[in-house]
Amino acid sequence: TINGERLWNSLMELARIGATPKGGVKRLALTDLDKQGRDLVVSWGKAAGLSITVDKIGNVFMRREGTNPALPPIVSGSHIDTQPTGGKFDGNYGVLSALEVVRTLNDQGIRTEAPIEVAFWTNEEGSRFVPVMMGSGVFCGAFSLEHAYAAKDTEGKTVREELERIGYIGDQTPGDHPIGAYFEAHIEQGPVLEDADKVIGVVPAVLGLSWYDCVVTGMEAHAGPTPMHLRRDALQVATRIMQEVVAIGLRYPPYGRGTVGMVQVHPNSRNVIPGEVKFSVDLRNVSGELLDRMHGEILAFVERTGRETGLGVTIERVSYFPPCPFHPDCVDAVRRATERLGYSTMDVVSGAGHDAIYAARLAPAGMIFVPCKDGISHNEIEDAQPDHLTAGCNVLLHAMLERAKR
Amino acid sequence: TINGERLWNSLMELARIGATPKGGVKRLALTDLDKQGRDLVVSWGKAAGLSITVDKIGNVFMRREGTNPALPPIVSGSHIDTQPTGGKFDGNYGVLSALEVVRTLNDQGIRTEAPIEVAFWTNEEGSRFVPVMMGSGVFCGAFSLEHAYAAKDTEGKTVREELERIGYIGDQTPGDHPIGAYFEAHIEQGPVLEDADKVIGVVPAVLGLSWYDCVVTGMEAHAGPTPMHLRRDALQVATRIMQEVVAIGLRYPPYGRGTVGMVQVHPNSRNVIPGEVKFSVDLRNVSGELLDRMHGEILAFVERTGRETGLGVTIERVSYFPPCPFHPDCVDAVRRATERLGYSTMDVVSGAGHDAIYAARLAPAGMIFVPCKDGISHNEIEDAQPDHLTAGCNVLLHAMLERAKR
Ligand SMILES: NC(=O)NCCC(=O)O
Ligand SMILES: NC(=O)NCCC(=O)O
């Protein structure tokens, strides 16, 4: 078993870089703080005897050789960039638990047949640069290096410039790096494990995800002198669609999700009937077929609402990730490790996207979830229990050892 | 009849002060531009032989003496401050049509028994400083001079400082100024006259108005990993209430109004279930009894929604103006003048508040509406036809002459 205290201490030390007053972390991708975080993790890798490779999008692989040079590495990792008001565990836990696996193998003098690698991927969060999960996305060919390089932050700085500036633009062509299997340990980012009082979530799949921008265009007018029957109130029409988004989520239990997270009302003045409302729609489900049906329902509803109300209503899909079932070999490796170690467990489908869904396009992949307090993440108050983090890392150790053959 | 060309030219000249590229005007209360506008109107008043009085809240009265010193003045006016993206006519038309009445009396050598006064009130719009209709509100004792003086803009500058700075803090105690009757000509700010193809709106009353802040508090959580049944989605609950606001307006034809104009979603991120939604509610009706019923309905609905959903829901009234029926003497004077002049006409209840509702607390008052293009105001594209503006000013002339006894 791994050294839980060492894992915890490393998490706390990394969390000092970009620490916020409320106990969170702000370490946006490719900033000076990201560089400091990367340097610290790389220094730890070197101290553990690992050799470092950086690819052209700044993904870092830290390698412990195996006994059989013909085998591809068993890789585990995640990301160390955070949300603007992020926590200490999201991503960082996945990277540092992989490092803790290596440290444990070193301590116990265990050799594996396949090499073991600790990876961290560039800009998973997507807060500073879109698209999200950028490093793993380029790595698996979901979009091109040039596309990623050209992404700009709000100040107009590009990914390429910033990678160069912090010294993390490597030589290796992304993807030109074999992977035998990929594991990622992560806080659940949801309430399911805590609600069921379980320690380990075995993750069979990640929900597919469709993101949309919806715009309702009415006619801005003064709230007093404009009689109800002469109004073209964009917000009233928008609220109907917002309710339908949730209704669609509810029609597809247990994995359907329908969320409106972002709303912009124009001109947003107390006594002006809104002339335009823009809002986001986030639909998720576990199979492509179910997600397609949800997609069809929201499009039909929007079209009907435009027709019935006479207002302008448009909806445009802006992102799509297909549902991602993980490879049975990896899922079962996690399940067996959990059972062997005797932790309480349940299957938890991941509702959130992770670097693992891109890694899964290239190699068998699997994830391990541990509970996070109140299901909260992407928040400075994000929290997790040391014994849960230790348990997840133990499961990771055993699953990797099974795949890497000790 | 008045000189429509002179009225139009004065409107266009005043509109140059603070003119915006899109053809509107930005002349916020108590700014340098407001000072320039005030100085111009005062210079026109002096040129027309009027004597100027400024009170402590910066309301300006420009007086033409009558033949009977015992009679209180017949006053007409409005405001010259504008919205940040305001138009050329809102307020300005009321002030300059009163000035045009005086110029016409001068041209034609008409003496009146009662004095005639042209008034402009400080900060009607309330865009820079709250409360709205500040000058007329202090004048009629709706709130104190100290309260108004202490109001701050977003930079922390107070009304008192700014009045001093632009030189419009006068000697007279607000309200210490008799008024025999008050008339205000104004663009309708709504679509009713245009819709019915009428030139003059006789305004029997102004709708009463209740403003509320409503806050729904749920639990912010990640849109992916949080199952529908474990959510506390503040936006979903808020949209129910937003729909009810409009439903209440629709239940009270023809004068009921229900509007949600302003919405703030927290944290307003695409993949985060909203944890808090704040929004405004604007309810209006023509009688206190009907407005009270609407008030009761929204409060009951909010209370029930909180109970049914288990989310925190609060609603707080932040402003209230009772419905304001205008004095039959003034309403009839406007109606008789309109008929005498042969303009097409209808009664139009004002949906928006005006300085006239405060003036009406001290003296008989009435308003004259003219159409504005597409019912649009508080917008740079606000527009009105010269012949309609001329017609409204002719009605004002005749109504004032009836009250001032030529
Ligand atoms: N893990 C995570 O927050 N990913 C962002 C994309 C998503 O909303 O699932
Ligand atoms: N005339 C005008 O826009 N007044 C502001 C207060 C209201 O919304 O009625």
mmCIF file of N, CA and C in Angstrom, chain B residues 203-249:
data_model
loop_
_atom_site.group_PDB
_atom_site.id
_atom_site.type_symbol
_atom_site.label_atom_id
_atom_site.label_comp_id
_atom_site.label_asym_id
_atom_site.label_seq_id
_atom_site.Cartn_x
_atom_site.Cartn_y
_atom_site.Cartn_z
ATOM 1 N N VAL B 203 -54.221 61.953 -21.023
ATOM 2 C CA VAL B 203 -53.712 61.014 -20.015
ATOM 3 C C VAL B 203 -54.521 61.140 -18.731
ATOM 4 N N PRO B 204 -55.449 60.219 -18.506
ATOM 5 C CA PRO B 204 -56.285 60.340 -17.313
ATOM 6 C C PRO B 204 -55.557 59.946 -16.030
ATOM 7 N N ALA B 205 -54.493 59.152 -16.150
ATOM 8 C CA ALA B 205 -53.869 58.607 -14.930
ATOM 9 C C ALA B 205 -52.528 57.989 -15.282
ATOM 10 N N VAL B 206 -51.743 57.734 -14.260
ATOM 11 C CA VAL B 206 -50.483 56.997 -14.405
ATOM 12 C C VAL B 206 -50.606 55.709 -13.587
ATOM 13 N N LEU B 207 -50.176 54.615 -14.176
ATOM 14 C CA LEU B 207 -50.244 53.334 -13.466
ATOM 15 C C LEU B 207 -49.426 53.385 -12.180
ATOM 16 N N GLY B 208 -49.935 52.728 -11.155
ATOM 17 C CA GLY B 208 -49.133 52.507 -9.948
ATOM 18 C C GLY B 208 -48.117 51.430 -10.232
ATOM 19 N N LEU B 209 -47.068 51.421 -9.437
ATOM 20 C CA LEU B 209 -45.908 50.595 -9.760
ATOM 21 C C LEU B 209 -45.306 50.016 -8.486
ATOM 22 N N SER B 210 -45.075 48.709 -8.504
ATOM 23 C CA SER B 210 -44.355 48.056 -7.404
ATOM 24 C C SER B 210 -43.135 47.370 -7.974
ATOM 25 N N TRP B 211 -41.974 47.677 -7.404
ATOM 26 C CA TRP B 211 -40.748 47.000 -7.817
ATOM 27 C C TRP B 211 -40.271 46.085 -6.691
ATOM 28 N N TYR B 212 -39.789 44.912 -7.104
ATOM 29 C CA TYR B 212 -39.322 43.910 -6.151
ATOM 30 C C TYR B 212 -37.959 43.367 -6.585
ATOM 31 N N ASP B 213 -37.188 42.915 -5.579
ATOM 32 C CA ASP B 213 -36.021 42.077 -5.842
ATOM 33 C C ASP B 213 -36.357 40.680 -5.352
ATOM 34 N N CYS B 214 -36.147 39.700 -6.207
ATOM 35 C CA CYS B 214 -36.440 38.317 -5.831
ATOM 36 C C CYS B 214 -35.129 37.529 -5.904
ATOM 37 N N VAL B 215 -34.866 36.706 -4.910
ATOM 38 C CA VAL B 215 -33.630 35.919 -4.862
ATOM 39 C C VAL B 215 -33.974 34.453 -4.608
ATOM 40 N N VAL B 216 -33.490 33.582 -5.473
ATOM 41 C CA VAL B 216 -33.651 32.139 -5.270
ATOM 42 C C VAL B 216 -32.277 31.560 -4.950
ATOM 43 N N THR B 217 -32.186 30.825 -3.848
ATOM 44 C CA THR B 217 -30.912 30.247 -3.431
ATOM 45 C C THR B 217 -30.999 28.731 -3.446
ATOM 46 N N GLY B 218 -30.185 28.129 -4.310
ATOM 47 C CA GLY B 218 -30.128 26.675 -4.384
ATOM 48 C C GLY B 218 -28.737 26.221 -4.003
ATOM 49 N N MET B 219 -28.205 25.258 -4.732
ATOM 50 C CA MET B 219 -26.862 24.788 -4.458
ATOM 51 C C MET B 219 -26.126 24.643 -5.780
ATOM 52 N N GLU B 220 -25.064 25.425 -5.901
ATOM 53 C CA GLU B 220 -24.181 25.413 -7.056
ATOM 54 C C GLU B 220 -23.503 24.040 -7.147
ATOM 55 N N ALA B 221 -23.563 23.406 -8.310
ATOM 56 C CA ALA B 221 -22.928 22.090 -8.448
ATOM 57 C C ALA B 221 -22.609 21.840 -9.918
ATOM 58 N N HIS B 222 -21.728 20.906 -10.169
ATOM 59 C CA HIS B 222 -21.269 20.586 -11.523
ATOM 60 C C HIS B 222 -22.406 19.947 -12.321
ATOM 61 N N ALA B 223 -22.617 20.451 -13.527
ATOM 62 C CA ALA B 223 -23.755 20.018 -14.346
ATOM 63 C C ALA B 223 -23.655 18.567 -14.803
ATOM 64 N N GLY B 224 -22.469 18.004 -14.826
ATOM 65 C CA GLY B 224 -22.321 16.633 -15.302
ATOM 66 C C GLY B 224 -22.569 15.600 -14.218
ATOM 67 N N PRO B 225 -21.808 15.640 -13.146
ATOM 68 C CA PRO B 225 -21.873 14.562 -12.160
ATOM 69 C C PRO B 225 -23.068 14.632 -11.211
ATOM 70 N N THR B 226 -23.869 15.679 -11.277
ATOM 71 C CA THR B 226 -24.956 15.815 -10.305
ATOM 72 C C THR B 226 -26.272 15.326 -10.907
ATOM 73 N N PRO B 227 -26.774 14.167 -10.438
ATOM 74 C CA PRO B 227 -28.025 13.632 -10.986
ATOM 75 C C PRO B 227 -29.175 14.622 -10.789
ATOM 76 N N MET B 228 -30.159 14.549 -11.665
ATOM 77 C CA MET B 228 -31.271 15.499 -11.622
ATOM 78 C C MET B 228 -31.935 15.529 -10.244
ATOM 79 N N HIS B 229 -32.102 14.361 -9.620
ATOM 80 C CA HIS B 229 -32.886 14.328 -8.379
ATOM 81 C C HIS B 229 -32.084 14.827 -7.167
ATOM 82 N N LEU B 230 -30.773 15.035 -7.332
ATOM 83 C CA LEU B 230 -29.993 15.577 -6.211
ATOM 84 C C LEU B 230 -29.681 17.066 -6.389
ATOM 85 N N ARG B 231 -30.333 17.698 -7.360
ATOM 86 C CA ARG B 231 -30.035 19.102 -7.644
ATOM 87 C C ARG B 231 -30.888 20.057 -6.833
ATOM 88 N N ARG B 232 -30.315 21.222 -6.614
ATOM 89 C CA ARG B 232 -31.090 22.342 -6.087
ATOM 90 C C ARG B 232 -30.808 23.509 -7.038
ATOM 91 N N ASP B 233 -31.502 23.466 -8.179
ATOM 92 C CA ASP B 233 -31.213 24.338 -9.319
ATOM 93 C C ASP B 233 -31.981 25.658 -9.149
ATOM 94 N N ALA B 234 -31.253 26.708 -8.787
ATOM 95 C CA ALA B 234 -31.905 28.000 -8.498
ATOM 96 C C ALA B 234 -32.581 28.583 -9.737
ATOM 97 N N LEU B 235 -32.003 28.333 -10.911
ATOM 98 C CA LEU B 235 -32.583 28.929 -12.121
ATOM 99 C C LEU B 235 -33.936 28.295 -12.456
ATOM 100 N N GLN B 236 -34.037 26.979 -12.270
ATOM 101 C CA GLN B 236 -35.301 26.321 -12.589
ATOM 102 C C GLN B 236 -36.434 26.857 -11.740
ATOM 103 N N VAL B 237 -36.144 27.101 -10.474
ATOM 104 C CA VAL B 237 -37.172 27.629 -9.588
ATOM 105 C C VAL B 237 -37.456 29.090 -9.954
ATOM 106 N N ALA B 238 -36.399 29.821 -10.292
ATOM 107 C CA ALA B 238 -36.576 31.230 -10.675
ATOM 108 C C ALA B 238 -37.434 31.354 -11.934
ATOM 109 N N THR B 239 -37.247 30.467 -12.904
ATOM 110 C CA THR B 239 -38.020 30.589 -14.160
ATOM 111 C C THR B 239 -39.511 30.386 -13.915
ATOM 112 N N ARG B 240 -39.870 29.533 -12.944
ATOM 113 C CA ARG B 240 -41.293 29.385 -12.598
ATOM 114 C C ARG B 240 -41.874 30.709 -12.143
ATOM 115 N N ILE B 241 -41.119 31.403 -11.296
ATOM 116 C CA ILE B 241 -41.620 32.679 -10.760
ATOM 117 C C ILE B 241 -41.654 33.733 -11.867
ATOM 118 N N MET B 242 -40.632 33.704 -12.739
ATOM 119 C CA MET B 242 -40.604 34.666 -13.853
ATOM 120 C C MET B 242 -41.832 34.498 -14.748
ATOM 121 N N GLN B 243 -42.256 33.250 -14.952
ATOM 122 C CA GLN B 243 -43.447 33.029 -15.784
ATOM 123 C C GLN B 243 -44.701 33.512 -15.071
ATOM 124 N N GLU B 244 -44.727 33.324 -13.764
ATOM 125 C CA GLU B 244 -45.903 33.768 -13.010
ATOM 126 C C GLU B 244 -46.029 35.294 -13.032
ATOM 127 N N VAL B 245 -44.904 35.997 -13.021
ATOM 128 C CA VAL B 245 -44.949 37.466 -13.070
ATOM 129 C C VAL B 245 -45.723 37.915 -14.312
ATOM 130 N N VAL B 246 -45.419 37.308 -15.439
ATOM 131 C CA VAL B 246 -46.113 37.654 -16.683
ATOM 132 C C VAL B 246 -47.563 37.174 -16.642
ATOM 133 N N ALA B 247 -47.777 35.988 -16.072
ATOM 134 C CA ALA B 247 -49.153 35.469 -15.969
ATOM 135 C C ALA B 247 -50.019 36.412 -15.137
ATOM 136 N N ILE B 248 -49.447 36.968 -14.081
ATOM 137 C CA ILE B 248 -50.201 37.925 -13.252
ATOM 138 C C ILE B 248 -50.560 39.153 -14.086
ATOM 139 N N GLY B 249 -49.600 39.688 -14.831
ATOM 140 C CA GLY B 249 -49.886 40.834 -15.705
ATOM 141 C C GLY B 249 -51.043 40.522 -16.657
#
